[in-house]
Coordinates of C-alpha atoms in Angstrom, one line a residue:
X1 CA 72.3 -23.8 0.9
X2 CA 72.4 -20.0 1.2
X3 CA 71.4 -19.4 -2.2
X4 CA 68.2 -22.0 -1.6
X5 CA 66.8 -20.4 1.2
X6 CA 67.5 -16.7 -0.9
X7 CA 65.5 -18.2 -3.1
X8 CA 62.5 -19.6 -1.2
X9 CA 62.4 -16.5 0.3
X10 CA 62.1 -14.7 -2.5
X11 CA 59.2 -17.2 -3.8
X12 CA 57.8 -16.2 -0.2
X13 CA 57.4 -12.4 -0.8
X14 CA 56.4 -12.9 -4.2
X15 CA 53.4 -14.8 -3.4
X16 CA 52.6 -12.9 -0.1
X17 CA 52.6 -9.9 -2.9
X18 CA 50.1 -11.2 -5.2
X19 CA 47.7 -12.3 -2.3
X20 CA 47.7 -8.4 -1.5
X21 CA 47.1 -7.5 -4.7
X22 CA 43.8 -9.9 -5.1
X23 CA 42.7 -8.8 -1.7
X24 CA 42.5 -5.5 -3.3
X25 CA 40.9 -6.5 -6.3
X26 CA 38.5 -8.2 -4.4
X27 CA 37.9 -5.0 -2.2
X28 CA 37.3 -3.4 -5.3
X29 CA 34.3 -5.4 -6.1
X30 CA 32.1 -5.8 -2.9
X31 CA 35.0 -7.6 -0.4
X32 CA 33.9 -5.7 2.2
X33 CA 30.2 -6.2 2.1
X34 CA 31.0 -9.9 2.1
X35 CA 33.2 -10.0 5.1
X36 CA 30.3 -8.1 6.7
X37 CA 27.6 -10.6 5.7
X38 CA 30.0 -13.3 7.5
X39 CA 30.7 -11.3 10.6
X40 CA 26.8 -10.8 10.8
X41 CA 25.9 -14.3 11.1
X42 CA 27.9 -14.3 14.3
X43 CA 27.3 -11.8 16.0
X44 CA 24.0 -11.2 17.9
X45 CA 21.5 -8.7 16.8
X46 CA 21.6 -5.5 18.6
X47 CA 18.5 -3.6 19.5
X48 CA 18.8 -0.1 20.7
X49 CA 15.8 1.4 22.4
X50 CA 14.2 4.4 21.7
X51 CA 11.6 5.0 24.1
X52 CA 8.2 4.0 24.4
X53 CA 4.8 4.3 22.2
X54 CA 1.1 4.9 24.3
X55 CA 0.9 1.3 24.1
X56 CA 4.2 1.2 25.9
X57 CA 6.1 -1.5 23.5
X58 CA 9.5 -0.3 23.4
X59 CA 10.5 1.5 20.1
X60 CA 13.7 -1.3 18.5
X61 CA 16.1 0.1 15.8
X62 CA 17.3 -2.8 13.3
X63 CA 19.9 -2.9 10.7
X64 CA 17.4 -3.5 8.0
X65 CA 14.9 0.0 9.2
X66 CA 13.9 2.0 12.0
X67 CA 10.6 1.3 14.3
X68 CA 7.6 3.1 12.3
X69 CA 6.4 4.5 16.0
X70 CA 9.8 5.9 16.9
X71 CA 9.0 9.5 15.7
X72 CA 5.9 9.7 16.5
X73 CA 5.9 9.5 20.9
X74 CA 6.3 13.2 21.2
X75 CA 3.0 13.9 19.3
X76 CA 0.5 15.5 21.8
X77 CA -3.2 16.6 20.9
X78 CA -3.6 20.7 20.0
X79 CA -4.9 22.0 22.9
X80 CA -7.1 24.2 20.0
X81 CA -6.8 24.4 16.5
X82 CA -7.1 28.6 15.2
X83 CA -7.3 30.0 11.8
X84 CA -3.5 30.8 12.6
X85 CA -2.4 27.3 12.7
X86 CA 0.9 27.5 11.0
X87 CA 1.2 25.2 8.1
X88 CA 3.7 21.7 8.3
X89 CA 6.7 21.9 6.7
X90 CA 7.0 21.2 3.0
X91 CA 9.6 18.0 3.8
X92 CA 8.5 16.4 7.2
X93 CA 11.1 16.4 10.0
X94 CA 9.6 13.3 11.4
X95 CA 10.3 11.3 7.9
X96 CA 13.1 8.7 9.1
X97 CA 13.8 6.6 5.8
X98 CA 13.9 2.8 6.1
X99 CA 11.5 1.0 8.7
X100 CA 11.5 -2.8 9.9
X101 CA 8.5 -4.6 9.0
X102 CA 7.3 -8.2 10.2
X103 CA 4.5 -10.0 10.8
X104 CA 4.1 -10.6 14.3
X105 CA 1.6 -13.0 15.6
X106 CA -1.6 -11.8 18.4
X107 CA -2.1 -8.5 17.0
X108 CA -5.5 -7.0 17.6
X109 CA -7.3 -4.0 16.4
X110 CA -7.3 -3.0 20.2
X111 CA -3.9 -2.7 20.3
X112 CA -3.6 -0.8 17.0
X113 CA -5.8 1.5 18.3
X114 CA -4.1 2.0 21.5
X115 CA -0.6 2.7 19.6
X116 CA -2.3 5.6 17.6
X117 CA -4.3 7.7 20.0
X118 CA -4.7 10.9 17.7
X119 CA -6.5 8.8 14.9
X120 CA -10.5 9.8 15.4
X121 CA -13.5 7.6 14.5
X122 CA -13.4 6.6 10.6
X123 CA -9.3 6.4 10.5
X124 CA -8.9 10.4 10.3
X125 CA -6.1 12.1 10.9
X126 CA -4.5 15.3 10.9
X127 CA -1.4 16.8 12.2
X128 CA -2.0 18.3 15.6
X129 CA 0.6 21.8 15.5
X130 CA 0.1 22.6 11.7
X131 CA -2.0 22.4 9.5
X132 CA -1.6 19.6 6.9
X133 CA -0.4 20.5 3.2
X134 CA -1.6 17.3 1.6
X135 CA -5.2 15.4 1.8
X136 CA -4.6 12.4 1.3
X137 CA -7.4 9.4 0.9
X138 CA -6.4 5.5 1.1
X139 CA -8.6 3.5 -0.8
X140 CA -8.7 -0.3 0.1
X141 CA -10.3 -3.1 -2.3
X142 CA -11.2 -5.9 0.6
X143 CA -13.1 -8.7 1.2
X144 CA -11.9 -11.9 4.1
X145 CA -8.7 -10.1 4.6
X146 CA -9.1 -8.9 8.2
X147 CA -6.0 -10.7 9.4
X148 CA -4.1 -8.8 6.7
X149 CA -6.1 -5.4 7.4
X150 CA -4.8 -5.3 10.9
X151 CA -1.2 -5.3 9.9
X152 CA -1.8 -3.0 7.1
X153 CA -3.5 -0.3 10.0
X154 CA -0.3 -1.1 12.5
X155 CA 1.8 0.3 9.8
X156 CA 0.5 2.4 7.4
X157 CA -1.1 4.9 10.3
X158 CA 2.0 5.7 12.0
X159 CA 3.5 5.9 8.3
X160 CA 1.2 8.7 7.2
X161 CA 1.9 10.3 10.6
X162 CA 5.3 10.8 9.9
X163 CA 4.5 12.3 6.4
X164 CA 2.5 14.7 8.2
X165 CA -0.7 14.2 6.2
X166 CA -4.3 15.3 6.6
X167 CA -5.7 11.6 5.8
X168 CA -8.7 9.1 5.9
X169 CA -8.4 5.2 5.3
X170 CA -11.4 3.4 3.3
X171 CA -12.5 -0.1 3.0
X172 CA -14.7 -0.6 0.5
X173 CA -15.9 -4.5 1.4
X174 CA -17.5 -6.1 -1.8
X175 CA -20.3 -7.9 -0.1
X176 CA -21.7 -11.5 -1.4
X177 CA -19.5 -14.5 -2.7
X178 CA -19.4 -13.6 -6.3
X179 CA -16.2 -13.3 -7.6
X180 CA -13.8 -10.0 -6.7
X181 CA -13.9 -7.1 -9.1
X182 CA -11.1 -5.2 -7.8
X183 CA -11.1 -2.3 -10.5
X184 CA -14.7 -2.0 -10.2
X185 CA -14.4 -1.5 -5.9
X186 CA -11.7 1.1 -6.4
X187 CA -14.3 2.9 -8.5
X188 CA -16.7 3.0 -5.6
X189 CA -14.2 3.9 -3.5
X190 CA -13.3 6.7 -5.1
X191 CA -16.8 8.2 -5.5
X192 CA -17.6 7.4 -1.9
X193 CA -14.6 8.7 -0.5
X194 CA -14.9 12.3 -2.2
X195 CA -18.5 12.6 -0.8
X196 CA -16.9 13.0 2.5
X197 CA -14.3 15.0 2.1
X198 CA -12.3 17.3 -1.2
X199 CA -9.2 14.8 -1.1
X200 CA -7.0 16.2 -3.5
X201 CA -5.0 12.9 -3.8
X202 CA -6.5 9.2 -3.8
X203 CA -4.0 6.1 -2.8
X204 CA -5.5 2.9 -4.2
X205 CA -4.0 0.5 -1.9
X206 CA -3.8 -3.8 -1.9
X207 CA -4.5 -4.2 1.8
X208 CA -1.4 -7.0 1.6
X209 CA 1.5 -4.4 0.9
X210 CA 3.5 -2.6 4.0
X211 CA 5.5 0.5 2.7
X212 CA 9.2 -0.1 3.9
X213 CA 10.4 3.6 3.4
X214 CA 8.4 7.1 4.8
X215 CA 10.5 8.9 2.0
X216 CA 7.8 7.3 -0.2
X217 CA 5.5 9.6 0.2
X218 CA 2.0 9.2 0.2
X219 CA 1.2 12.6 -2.0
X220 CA 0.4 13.1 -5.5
X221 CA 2.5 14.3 -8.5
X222 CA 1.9 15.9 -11.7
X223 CA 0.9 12.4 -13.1
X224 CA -0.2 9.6 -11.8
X225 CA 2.0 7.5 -9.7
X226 CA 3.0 4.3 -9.5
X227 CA 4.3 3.8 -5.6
X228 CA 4.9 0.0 -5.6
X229 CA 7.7 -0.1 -8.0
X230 CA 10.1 -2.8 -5.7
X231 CA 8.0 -5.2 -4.3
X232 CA 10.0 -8.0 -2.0
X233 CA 7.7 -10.7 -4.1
X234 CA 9.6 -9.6 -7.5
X235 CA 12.9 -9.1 -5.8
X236 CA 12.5 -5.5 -4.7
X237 CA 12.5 -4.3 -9.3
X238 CA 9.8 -3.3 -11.3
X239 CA 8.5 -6.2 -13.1
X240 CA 7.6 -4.4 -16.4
X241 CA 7.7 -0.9 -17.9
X242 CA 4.0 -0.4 -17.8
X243 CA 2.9 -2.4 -14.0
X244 CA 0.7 -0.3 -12.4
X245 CA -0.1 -2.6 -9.7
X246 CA -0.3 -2.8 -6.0
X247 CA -0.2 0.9 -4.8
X248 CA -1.4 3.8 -7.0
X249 CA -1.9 7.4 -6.7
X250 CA -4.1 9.9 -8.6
X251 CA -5.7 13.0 -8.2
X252 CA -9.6 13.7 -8.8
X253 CA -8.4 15.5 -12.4
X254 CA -6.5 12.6 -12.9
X255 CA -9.0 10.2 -12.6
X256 CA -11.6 11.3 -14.3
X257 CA -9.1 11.8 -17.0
X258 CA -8.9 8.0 -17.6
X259 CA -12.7 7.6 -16.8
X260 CA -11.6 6.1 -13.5
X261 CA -10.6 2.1 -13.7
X262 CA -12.9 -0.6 -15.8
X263 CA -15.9 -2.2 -13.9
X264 CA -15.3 -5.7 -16.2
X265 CA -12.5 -7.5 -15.1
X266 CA -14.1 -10.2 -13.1
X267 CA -11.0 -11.7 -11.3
X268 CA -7.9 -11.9 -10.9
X269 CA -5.2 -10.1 -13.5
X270 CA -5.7 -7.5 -16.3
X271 CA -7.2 -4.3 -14.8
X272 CA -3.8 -2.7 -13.5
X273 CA -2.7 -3.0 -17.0
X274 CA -5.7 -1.8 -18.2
X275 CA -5.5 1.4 -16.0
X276 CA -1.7 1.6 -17.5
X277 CA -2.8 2.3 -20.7
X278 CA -5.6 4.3 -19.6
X279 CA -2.8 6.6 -18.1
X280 CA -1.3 6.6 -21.6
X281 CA -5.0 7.1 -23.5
X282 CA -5.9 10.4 -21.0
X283 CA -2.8 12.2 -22.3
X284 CA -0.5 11.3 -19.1
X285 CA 2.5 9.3 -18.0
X286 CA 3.4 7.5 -14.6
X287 CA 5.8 8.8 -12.1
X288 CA 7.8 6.1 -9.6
X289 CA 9.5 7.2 -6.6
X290 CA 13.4 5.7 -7.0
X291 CA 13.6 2.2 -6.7
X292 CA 15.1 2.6 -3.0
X293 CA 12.5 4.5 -2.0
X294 CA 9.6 2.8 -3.5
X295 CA 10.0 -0.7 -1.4
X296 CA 6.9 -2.7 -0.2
X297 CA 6.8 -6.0 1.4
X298 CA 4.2 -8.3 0.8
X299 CA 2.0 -10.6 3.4
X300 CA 2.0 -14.0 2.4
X301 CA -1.2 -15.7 1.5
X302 CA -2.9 -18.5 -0.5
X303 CA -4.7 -17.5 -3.5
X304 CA -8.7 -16.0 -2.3
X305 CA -11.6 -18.1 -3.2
X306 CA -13.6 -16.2 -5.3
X307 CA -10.1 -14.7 -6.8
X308 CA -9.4 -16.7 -10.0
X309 CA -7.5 -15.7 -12.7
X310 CA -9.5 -14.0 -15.3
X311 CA -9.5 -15.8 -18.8
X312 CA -10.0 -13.1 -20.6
X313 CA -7.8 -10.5 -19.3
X314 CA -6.1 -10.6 -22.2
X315 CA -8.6 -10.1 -24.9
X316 CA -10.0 -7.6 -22.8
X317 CA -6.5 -5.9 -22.7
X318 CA -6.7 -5.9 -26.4
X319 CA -9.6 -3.6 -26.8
X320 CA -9.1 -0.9 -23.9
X321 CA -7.9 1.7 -26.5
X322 CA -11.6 1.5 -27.4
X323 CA -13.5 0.8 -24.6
X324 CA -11.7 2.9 -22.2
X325 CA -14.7 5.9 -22.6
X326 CA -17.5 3.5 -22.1
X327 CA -16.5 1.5 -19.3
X328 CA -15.2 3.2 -15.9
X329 CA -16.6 6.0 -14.1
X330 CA -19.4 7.2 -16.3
X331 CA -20.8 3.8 -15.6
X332 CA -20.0 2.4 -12.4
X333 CA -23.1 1.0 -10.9
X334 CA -23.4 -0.5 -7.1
X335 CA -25.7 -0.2 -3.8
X336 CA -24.0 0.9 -0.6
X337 CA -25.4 -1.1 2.0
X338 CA -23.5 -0.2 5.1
X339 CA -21.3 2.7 6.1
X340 CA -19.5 2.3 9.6
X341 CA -17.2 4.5 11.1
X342 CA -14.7 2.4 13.0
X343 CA -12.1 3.8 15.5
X344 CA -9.4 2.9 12.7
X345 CA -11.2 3.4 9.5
X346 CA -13.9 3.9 7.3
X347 CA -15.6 0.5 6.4
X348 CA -18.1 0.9 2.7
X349 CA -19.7 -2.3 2.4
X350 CA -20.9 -2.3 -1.3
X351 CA -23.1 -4.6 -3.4
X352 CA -21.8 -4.4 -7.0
X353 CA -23.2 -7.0 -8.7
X354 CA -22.1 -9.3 -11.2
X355 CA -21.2 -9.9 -14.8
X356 CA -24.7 -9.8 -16.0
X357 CA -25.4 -6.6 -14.2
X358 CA -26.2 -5.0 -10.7
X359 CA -29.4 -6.8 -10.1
X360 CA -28.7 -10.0 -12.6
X361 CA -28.5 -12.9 -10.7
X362 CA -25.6 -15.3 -11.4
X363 CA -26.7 -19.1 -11.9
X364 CA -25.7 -21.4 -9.4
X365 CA -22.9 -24.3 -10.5
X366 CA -25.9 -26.5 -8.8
X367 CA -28.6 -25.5 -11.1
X368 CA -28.8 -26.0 -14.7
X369 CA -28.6 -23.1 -16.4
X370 CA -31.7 -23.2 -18.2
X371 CA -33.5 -23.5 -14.2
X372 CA -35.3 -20.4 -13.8
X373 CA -33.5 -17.7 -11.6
X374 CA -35.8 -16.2 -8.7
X375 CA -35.9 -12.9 -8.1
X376 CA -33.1 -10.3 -6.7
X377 CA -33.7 -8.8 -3.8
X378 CA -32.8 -5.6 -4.1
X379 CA -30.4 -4.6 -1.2
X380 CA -30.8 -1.8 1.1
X381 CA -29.5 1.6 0.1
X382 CA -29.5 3.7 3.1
X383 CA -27.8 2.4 6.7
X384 CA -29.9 1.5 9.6
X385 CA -31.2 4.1 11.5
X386 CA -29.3 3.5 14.1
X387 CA -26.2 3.7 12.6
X388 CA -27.5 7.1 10.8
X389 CA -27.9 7.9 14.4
X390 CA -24.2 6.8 15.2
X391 CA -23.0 8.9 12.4
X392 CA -24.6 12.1 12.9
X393 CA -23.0 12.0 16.8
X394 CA -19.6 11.4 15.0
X395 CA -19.9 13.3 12.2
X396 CA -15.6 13.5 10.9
X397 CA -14.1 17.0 11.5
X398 CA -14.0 19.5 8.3
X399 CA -10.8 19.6 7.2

């Protein structure tokens, strides 16, 4: 009997021994991180407040990022801005890494606005005790995407705040129900924009993606940049070597290195591959922040009317290498027919025509195409005179 229970004993410690030595093995290879993930699902969220923003909605730190306000409530207005201003440090102390982003619903431009009380008319900024290192301008294709746009503003203003930046936000609107030419609107943004103001660096922005990281920062390098490289839609990693799509940054030499973006992809699909190779063509490569940094999360949407997927994208692809010199900036033809200067950006409503050309009418799916076109009306290139008025009494600040 004695020598049994020895026995099971022994059986006993052996097994206990191997259980230690798998739980170890199994810490060796993420058994921490799981146990965490279960403990997490039982336990409440906790919120830890910050303070408050001017809108007073109180500042809430989560596991997966920080509020993108939370650095920004000590920010006061220069009482005057001298010739001595000191300039901002080279790495921003108000840069906090990861930030929480969702998609609440009721937000209003009003409220926007209220949260960022230093952004002037046209969605300018500048820091207000140094003066910026980096002029940065954000160039936004658009058309029926205000619901997106105002999510867009909450976050990416307080973002660019936090990096410090001299900056101004542009929405170039492609007026008309023709189908989108994305390429073609960055173009005009791009021209427009640097009437205004000498940006040395030019973000061309889908009005859909939220940065997720301030350490992603909104500046140009030595090449042009690819900022989107882990979108949430393609499970946070780059898709392919040579995407370029989504967010973007280039200089002025940069982009007229490339002959700025191609004016013929009618569309959806084709040009940010196109602009790739261009990259490649003008004697330059493309620079990514890491794939930590570099995160963006995506607002959900149906696919736009007026958005299809272009059939010939990849033809067109085929023959960039030599149509890259006679298709982009050199030729980009449009008619601005409205510049406003709204409390929270710079709204460029643009006609730019449409396959045929800028004044070519497209036939209607309702009329034969033999039927006789009538006549374009040529659209109005200067602004109303009332909103020339509006302009010169809120002319933006030289920077």
């Amino acid at each position: 009997m004695a020598t049994w229970l020895q026995s099971k004993w022994r059986y006993l410690f052996m097994f206990l021994g191997v259980q230690l030595v798998v739980m170890a093995l199994l810490s060796r290879e993420g058994y921490h991180k799981r146990v965490s993930y279960f403990i997490r699902i039982f336990r409440k969220p906790e919120t830890t407040a910050l303070g408050t923003s001017g809108a007073g909605s109180p500042h809430v730190r989560n596991h997966t990022g920080s509020d993108v306000y939370a650095n920004l409530s000590l920010l006061t207005k220069a009482h005057g801005r001298g010739e001595d201003m000191p300039y901002c440090p080279k790495t921003s102390p108000l840069i906090g890494g990861p930030i929480h982003v969702s998609f609440p619903s009721g937000l209003t431009l009003a409220q926007v606005a209220r949260k960022n009380p230093l952004v002037v008319l046209g969605g300018r900024y500048r820091p207000p005790d140094c003066e910026a290192r980096h002029r940065t301008a954000i160039i936004i294709p658009h058309r029926n995407r205000e619901h997106h746009l105002k999510f867009f503003l909450y976050y990416l203003h307080p973002f660019l705040q936090r990096q410090q930046l001299n900056y101004g936000i542009y929405v170039i609107h492609q007026a008309g129900n023709y189908t989108f030419n994305r390429a073609k609107l960055m173009n005009v943004g791009f021209r427009e924009a640097m009437r205004e103001e000498d940006w040395d660096c030019l973000f061309f922005h889908d009005v859909d993606l939220i940065p997720e990281d301030d350490r992603n920062t909104y500046m140009c390098d030595a090449n042009p940049k690819h900022a989107a490289i882990a979108m949430d839609k393609f499970g946070y990693k780059l898709p392919y070597k040579m995407y370029f799509g989504g967010v973007s940054a280039l200089s002025p030499l940069h982009y007229l290195k490339m002959n700025g973006f191609p004016n013929n992809y009618w569309g959806w699909g084709g040009e940010d591959d196109d602009i790739g190779v261009r990259v490649s063509l003008g004697g330059m490569f493309i620079s990514r922040p890491s794939v930590k940094v570099g995160r963006y999360k995506m607002i959900k949407h149906k696919l736009d009317k007026g958005n299809d997927v272009n059939p010939r994208r990849f033809n067109m692809l085929a023959k960039t290498r030599q149509t890259w010199k006679l298709d982009g900036m050199n030729t980009v033809e449009y008619e601005v027919l409205s510049r406003e200067h709204f409390p929270l950006y710079t709204n460029i409503t643009v006609h730019i025509g449409t396959e045929a050309g800028l004044h070519a009418m497209a036939p209607s799916p309702k009329i034969p195409a033999k039927a006789p076109a009538k006549p374009p009306v040529k659209a109005p290139t200067k602004p109303p005179a009332k909103l020339q008025q509006e302009q010169k009494q809120n002319q933006p600040m030289n920077h």
